[in-house]
Short mmCIF file of C-alpha atoms in Angstrom, two decimals:
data_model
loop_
_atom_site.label_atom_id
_atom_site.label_comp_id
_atom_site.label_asym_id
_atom_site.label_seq_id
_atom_site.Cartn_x
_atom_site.Cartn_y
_atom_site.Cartn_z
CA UNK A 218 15.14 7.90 6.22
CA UNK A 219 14.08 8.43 2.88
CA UNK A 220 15.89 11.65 1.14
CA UNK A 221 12.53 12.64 -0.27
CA UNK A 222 11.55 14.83 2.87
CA UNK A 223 15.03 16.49 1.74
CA UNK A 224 14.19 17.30 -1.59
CA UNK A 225 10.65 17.90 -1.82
CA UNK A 226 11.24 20.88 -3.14
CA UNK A 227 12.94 20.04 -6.23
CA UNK A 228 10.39 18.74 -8.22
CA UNK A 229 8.43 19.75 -11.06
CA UNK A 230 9.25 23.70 -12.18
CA UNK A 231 5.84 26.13 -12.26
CA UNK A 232 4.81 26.76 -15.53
CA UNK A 233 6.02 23.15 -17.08
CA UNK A 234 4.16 22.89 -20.51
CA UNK A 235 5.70 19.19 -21.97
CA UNK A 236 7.27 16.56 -20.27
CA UNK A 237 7.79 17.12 -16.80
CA UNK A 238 11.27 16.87 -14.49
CA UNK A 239 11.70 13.25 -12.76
CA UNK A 240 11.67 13.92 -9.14
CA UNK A 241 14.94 13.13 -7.12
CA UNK A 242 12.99 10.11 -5.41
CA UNK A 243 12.04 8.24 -8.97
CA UNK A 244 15.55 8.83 -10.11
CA UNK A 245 17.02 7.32 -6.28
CA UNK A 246 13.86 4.25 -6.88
CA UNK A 247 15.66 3.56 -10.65
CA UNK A 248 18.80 3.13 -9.46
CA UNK A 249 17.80 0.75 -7.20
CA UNK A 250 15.49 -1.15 -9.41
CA UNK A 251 18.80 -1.29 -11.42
CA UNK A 252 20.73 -2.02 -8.63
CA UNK A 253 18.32 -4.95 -7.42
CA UNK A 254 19.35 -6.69 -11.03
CA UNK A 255 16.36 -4.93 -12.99
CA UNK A 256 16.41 -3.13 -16.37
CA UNK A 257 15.92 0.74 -16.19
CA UNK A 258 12.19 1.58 -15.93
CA UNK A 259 10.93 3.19 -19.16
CA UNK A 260 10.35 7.07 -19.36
CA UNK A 261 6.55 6.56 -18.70
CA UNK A 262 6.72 4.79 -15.92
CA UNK A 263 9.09 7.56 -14.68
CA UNK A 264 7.25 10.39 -15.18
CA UNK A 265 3.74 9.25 -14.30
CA UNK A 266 5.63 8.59 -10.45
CA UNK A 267 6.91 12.16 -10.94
CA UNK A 268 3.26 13.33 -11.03
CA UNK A 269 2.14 11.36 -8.23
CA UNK A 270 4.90 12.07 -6.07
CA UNK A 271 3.82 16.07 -6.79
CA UNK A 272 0.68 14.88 -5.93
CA UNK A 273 2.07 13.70 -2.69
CA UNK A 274 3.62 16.86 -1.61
CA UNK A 275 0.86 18.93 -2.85
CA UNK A 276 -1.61 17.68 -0.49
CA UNK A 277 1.61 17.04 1.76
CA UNK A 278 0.73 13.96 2.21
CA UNK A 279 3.85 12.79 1.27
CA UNK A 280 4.51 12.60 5.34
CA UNK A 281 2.64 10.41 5.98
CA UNK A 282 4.19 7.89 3.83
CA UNK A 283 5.95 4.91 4.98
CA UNK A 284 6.48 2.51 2.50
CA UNK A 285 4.85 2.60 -0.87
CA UNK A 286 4.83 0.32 -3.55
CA UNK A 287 3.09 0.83 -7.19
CA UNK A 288 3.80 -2.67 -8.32
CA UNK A 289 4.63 -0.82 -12.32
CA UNK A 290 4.75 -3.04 -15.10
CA UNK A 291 7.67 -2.42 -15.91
CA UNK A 292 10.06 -5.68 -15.00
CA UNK A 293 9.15 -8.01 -11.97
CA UNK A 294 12.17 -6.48 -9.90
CA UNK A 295 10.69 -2.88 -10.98
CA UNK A 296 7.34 -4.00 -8.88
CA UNK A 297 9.12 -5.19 -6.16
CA UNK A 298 11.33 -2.82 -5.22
CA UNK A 299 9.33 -0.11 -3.40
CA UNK A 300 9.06 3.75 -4.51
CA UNK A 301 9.17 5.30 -0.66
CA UNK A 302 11.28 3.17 1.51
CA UNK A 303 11.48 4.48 4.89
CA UNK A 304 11.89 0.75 6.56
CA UNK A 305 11.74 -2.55 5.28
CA UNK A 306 13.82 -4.65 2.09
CA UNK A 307 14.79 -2.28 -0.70
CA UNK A 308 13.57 -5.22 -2.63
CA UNK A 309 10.41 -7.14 -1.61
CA UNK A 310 11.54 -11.04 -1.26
CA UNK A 311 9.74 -12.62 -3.84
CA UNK A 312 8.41 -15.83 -3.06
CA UNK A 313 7.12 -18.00 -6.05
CA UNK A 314 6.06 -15.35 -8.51
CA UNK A 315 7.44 -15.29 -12.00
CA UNK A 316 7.34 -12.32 -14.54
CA UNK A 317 4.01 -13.95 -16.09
CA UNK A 318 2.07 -12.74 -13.02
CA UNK A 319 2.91 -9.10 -13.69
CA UNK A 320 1.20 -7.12 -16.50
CA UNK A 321 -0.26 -3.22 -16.80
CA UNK A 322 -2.77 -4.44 -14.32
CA UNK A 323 -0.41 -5.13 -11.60
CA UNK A 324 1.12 -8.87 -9.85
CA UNK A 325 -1.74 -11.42 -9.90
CA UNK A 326 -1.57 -13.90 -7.14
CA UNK A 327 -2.52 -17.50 -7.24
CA UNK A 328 -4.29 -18.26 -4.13
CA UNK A 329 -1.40 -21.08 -3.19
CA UNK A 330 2.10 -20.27 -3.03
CA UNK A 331 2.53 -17.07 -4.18
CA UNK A 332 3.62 -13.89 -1.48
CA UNK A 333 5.72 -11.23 -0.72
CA UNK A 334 7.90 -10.83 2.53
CA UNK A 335 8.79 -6.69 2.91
CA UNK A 336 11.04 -6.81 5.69
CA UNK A 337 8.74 -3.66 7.63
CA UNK A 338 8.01 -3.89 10.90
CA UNK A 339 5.14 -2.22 12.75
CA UNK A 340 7.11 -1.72 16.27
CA UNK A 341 9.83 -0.29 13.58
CA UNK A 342 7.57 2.29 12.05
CA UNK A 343 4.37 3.26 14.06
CA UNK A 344 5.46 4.88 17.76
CA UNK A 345 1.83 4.57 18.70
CA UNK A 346 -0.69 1.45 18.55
CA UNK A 347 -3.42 4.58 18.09
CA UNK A 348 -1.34 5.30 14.28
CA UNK A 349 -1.76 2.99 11.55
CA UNK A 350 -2.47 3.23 8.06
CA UNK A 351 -2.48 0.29 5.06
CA UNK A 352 -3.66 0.65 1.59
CA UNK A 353 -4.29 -1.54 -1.40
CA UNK A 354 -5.76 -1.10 -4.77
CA UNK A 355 -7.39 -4.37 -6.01
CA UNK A 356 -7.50 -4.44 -9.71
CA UNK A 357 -9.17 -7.51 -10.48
CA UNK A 358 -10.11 -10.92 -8.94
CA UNK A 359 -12.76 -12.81 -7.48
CA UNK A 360 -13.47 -13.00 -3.53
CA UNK A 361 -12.49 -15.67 -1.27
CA UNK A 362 -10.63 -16.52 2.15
CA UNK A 363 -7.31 -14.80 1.45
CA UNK A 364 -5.54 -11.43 2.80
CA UNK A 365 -4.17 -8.95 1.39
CA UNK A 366 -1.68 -7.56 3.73
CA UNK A 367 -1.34 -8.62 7.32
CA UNK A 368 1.20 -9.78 10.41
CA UNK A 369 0.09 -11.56 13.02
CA UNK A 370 1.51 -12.63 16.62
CA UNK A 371 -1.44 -12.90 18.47
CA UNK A 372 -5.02 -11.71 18.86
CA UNK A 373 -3.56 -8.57 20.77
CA UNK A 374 -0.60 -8.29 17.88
CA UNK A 375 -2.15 -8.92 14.71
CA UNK A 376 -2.68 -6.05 11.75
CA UNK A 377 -4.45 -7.14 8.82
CA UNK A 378 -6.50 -6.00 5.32
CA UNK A 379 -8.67 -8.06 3.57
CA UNK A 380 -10.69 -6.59 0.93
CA UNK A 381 -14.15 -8.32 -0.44
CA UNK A 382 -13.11 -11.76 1.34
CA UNK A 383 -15.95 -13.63 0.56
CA UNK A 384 -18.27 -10.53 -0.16
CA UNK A 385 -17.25 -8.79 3.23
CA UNK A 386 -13.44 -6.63 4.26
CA UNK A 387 -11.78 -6.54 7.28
CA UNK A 388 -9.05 -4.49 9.16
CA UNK A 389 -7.59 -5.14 12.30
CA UNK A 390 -5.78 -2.75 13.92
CA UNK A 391 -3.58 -4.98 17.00
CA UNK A 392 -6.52 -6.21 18.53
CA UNK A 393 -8.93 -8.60 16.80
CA UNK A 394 -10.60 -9.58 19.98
CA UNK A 395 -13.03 -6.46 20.13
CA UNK A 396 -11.24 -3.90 17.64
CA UNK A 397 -11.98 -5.52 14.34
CA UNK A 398 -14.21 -3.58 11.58
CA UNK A 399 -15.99 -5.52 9.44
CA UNK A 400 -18.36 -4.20 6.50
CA UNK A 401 -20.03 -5.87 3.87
CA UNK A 402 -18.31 -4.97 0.56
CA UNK A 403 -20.73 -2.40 -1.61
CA UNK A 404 -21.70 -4.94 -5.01
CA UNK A 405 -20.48 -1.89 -6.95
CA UNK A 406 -16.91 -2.14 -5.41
CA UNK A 407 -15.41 -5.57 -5.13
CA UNK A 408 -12.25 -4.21 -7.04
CA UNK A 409 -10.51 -0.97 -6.54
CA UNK A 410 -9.12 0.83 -3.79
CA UNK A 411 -9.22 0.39 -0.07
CA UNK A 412 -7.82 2.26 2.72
CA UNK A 413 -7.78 1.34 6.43
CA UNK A 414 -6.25 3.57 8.77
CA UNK A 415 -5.96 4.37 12.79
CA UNK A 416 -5.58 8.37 13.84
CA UNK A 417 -6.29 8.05 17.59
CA UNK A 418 -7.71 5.13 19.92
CA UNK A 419 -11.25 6.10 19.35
CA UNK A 420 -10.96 6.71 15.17
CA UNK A 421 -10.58 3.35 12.96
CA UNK A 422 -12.06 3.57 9.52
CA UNK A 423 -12.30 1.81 6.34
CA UNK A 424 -12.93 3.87 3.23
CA UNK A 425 -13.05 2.45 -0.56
CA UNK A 426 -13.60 3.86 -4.16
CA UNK A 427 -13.11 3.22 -7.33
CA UNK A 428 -14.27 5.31 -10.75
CA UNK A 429 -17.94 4.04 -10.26
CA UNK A 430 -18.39 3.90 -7.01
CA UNK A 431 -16.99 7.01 -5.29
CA UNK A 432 -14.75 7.98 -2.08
CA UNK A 433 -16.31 6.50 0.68
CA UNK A 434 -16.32 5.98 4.17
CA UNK A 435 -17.56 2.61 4.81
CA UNK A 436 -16.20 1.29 8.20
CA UNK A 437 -16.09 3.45 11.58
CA UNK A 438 -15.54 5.03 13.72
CA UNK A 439 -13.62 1.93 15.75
CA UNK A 440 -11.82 1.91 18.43
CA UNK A 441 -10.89 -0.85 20.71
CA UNK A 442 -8.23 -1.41 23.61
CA UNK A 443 -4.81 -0.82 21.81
CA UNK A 444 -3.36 -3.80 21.96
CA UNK A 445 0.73 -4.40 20.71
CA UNK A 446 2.50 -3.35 17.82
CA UNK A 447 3.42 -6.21 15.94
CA UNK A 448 7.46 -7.22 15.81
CA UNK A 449 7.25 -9.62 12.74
CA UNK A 450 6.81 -8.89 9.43
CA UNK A 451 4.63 -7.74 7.38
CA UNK A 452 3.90 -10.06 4.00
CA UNK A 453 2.10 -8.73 0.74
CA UNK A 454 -1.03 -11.52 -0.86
CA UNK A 455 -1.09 -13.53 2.35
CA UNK A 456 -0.76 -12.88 6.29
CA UNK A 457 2.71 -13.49 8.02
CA UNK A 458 0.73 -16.07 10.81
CA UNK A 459 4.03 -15.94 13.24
CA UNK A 460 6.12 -16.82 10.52
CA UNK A 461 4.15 -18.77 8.36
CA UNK A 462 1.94 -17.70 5.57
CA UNK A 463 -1.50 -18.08 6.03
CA UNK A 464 -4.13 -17.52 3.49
CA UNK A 465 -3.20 -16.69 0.21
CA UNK A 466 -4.66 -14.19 -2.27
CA UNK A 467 -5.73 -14.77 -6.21
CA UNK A 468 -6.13 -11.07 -6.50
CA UNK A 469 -4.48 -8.53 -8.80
CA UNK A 470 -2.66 -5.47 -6.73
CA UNK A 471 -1.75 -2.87 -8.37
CA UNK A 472 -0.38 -0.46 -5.77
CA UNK A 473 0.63 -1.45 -2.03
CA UNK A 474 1.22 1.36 0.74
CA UNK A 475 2.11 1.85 4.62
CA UNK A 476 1.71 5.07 6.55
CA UNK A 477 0.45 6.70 9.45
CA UNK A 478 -3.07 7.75 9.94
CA UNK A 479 -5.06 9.10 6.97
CA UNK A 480 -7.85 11.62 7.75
CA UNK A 481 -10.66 11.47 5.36
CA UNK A 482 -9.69 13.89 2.97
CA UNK A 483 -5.30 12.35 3.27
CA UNK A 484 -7.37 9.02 2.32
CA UNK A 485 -9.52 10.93 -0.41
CA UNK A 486 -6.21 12.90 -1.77
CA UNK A 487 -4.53 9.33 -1.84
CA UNK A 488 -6.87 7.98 -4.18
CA UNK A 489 -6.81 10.36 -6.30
CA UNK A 490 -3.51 10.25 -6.50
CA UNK A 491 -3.42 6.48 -7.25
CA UNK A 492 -6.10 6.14 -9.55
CA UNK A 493 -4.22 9.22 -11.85
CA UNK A 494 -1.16 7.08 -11.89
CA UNK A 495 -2.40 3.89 -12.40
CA UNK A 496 -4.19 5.85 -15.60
CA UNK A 497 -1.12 7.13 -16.51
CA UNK A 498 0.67 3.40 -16.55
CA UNK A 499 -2.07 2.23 -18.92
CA UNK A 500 -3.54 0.03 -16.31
CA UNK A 501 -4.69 -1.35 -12.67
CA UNK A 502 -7.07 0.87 -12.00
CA UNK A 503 -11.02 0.17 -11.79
#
């Protein structure tokens, strides 16, 4: 378990006028960037994830975290190697993509051969198939047949996000057979963030903003027979199709995250906190 529910209290001191204290968590996340064969993140980078991990416990939302990853600019191991890491690889396998593919925006996939394994496990991490929670900020790309995030098994054990895939976003939450929410993508969004999350077998939803088009709910309430958790992994810019890769994306991610159910105003708070940070990285945000 991550030590950040153990030290959420020492964090940034009241009153703080210039730069502010790196939280115990960023400090743990640069020694393992380092560790994982990466150069020390700059100062920047490390402060702007002290503000959004305040942000985190603030709206305490920080609990609901499982894994999240802001894919910084930083190095190509820095973007790979996830900030919260309750489950999963401490650093994301990396299959195909070189350091060309990351830039302030985020890691740009090429629709082919490029995807990330994370070694988390929804029958690891969700007690419940009524709790489930997976977010993505799309910074720039074009639609098409891809996914974002996703593991599937079988129609019962599959757990997907695909944003604006060919004008329209999906999520399905373990069972695609009658559980899946579909919405047609608002023209104004396309790019920025998207949320889907599960908080009880009759609440599915899929909410989306982005700095023109604002917090939304867009998708739900769903709610479908539960299905299975999943017992493969998750992958990151294509869907782990029992084992295989299935679909790949030619988007630009700039920030990748698993947790447990998101009310409206968790989801809203989440945002927020995203699109501040992304800001404060000098890119990836819409």
């Amino acid at each position: 378990m991550s030590q950040y529910f153990l030290r959420r209290n020492r964090r940034m001191g009241v009153g703080e006028t210039s730069s502010p204290t790196i939280d115990p968590l960023v400090t743990s996340w640069t020694y393992r960037v380092v560790n994982n064969g990466g150069a020390a993140p700059s100062n920047n980078t490390n402060t702007a994830l002290s503000i959004f991990m305040r942000s985190l416990y603030d709206t305490d939302i920080y609990k609901k975290m499982i894994v999240v990853n802001p894919l910084v600019p930083d190095s190509l191991i820095a973007s790979l190697t996830p900030l919260i890491l309750v489950n999963g690889n401490s650093l994301w396998t990396n299959n195909s993509f070189v350091s060309g593919d990351l830039t302030v925006n985020g890691l740009t996939g090429n629709g082919t051969t490029k995807y990330l394994k994370t070694g988390i496990l929804a029958s690891n991490v969700y007690s419940s198939v009524n709790d489930n929670g997976l977010t993505v900020y799309v910074s720039s790309g074009s639609n098409g047949n891809h996914y974002d995030v996703g593991t599937y098994q079988s129609n019962t054990q599959f757990n997907e996000l695909r944003s604006d895939m060919g004008g329209s976003t999906s999520y399905d939450c373990y069972n695609s057979s009658t559980g899946r929410l579909i919405l047609t993508t608002p023209t104004t969004l396309g790019i920025g963030f998207y949320c889907s999350t599960r908080t009880n077998s009759t609440n599915e939803y899929i909410y989306v903003a982005n700095s023109v088009f604002p917090f939304s709910q867009v998708a739900g309430p769903g709610g479908s027979p539960a299905g299975t958790l999943p017992t493969i992994e998750y992958y990151v810019f294509t869907l782990n199709n029992i084992g295989s890769p299935l679909y790949y994306s030619t988007k630009c991610l700039s920030f990748v995250a698993f947790h447990h159910g998101l009310s409206s105003s968790e989801a809203q708070s989440l945002y927020n906190a995203i699109q501040t940070l992304r800001t404060a990285l000098g890119g990836g945000y819409v």
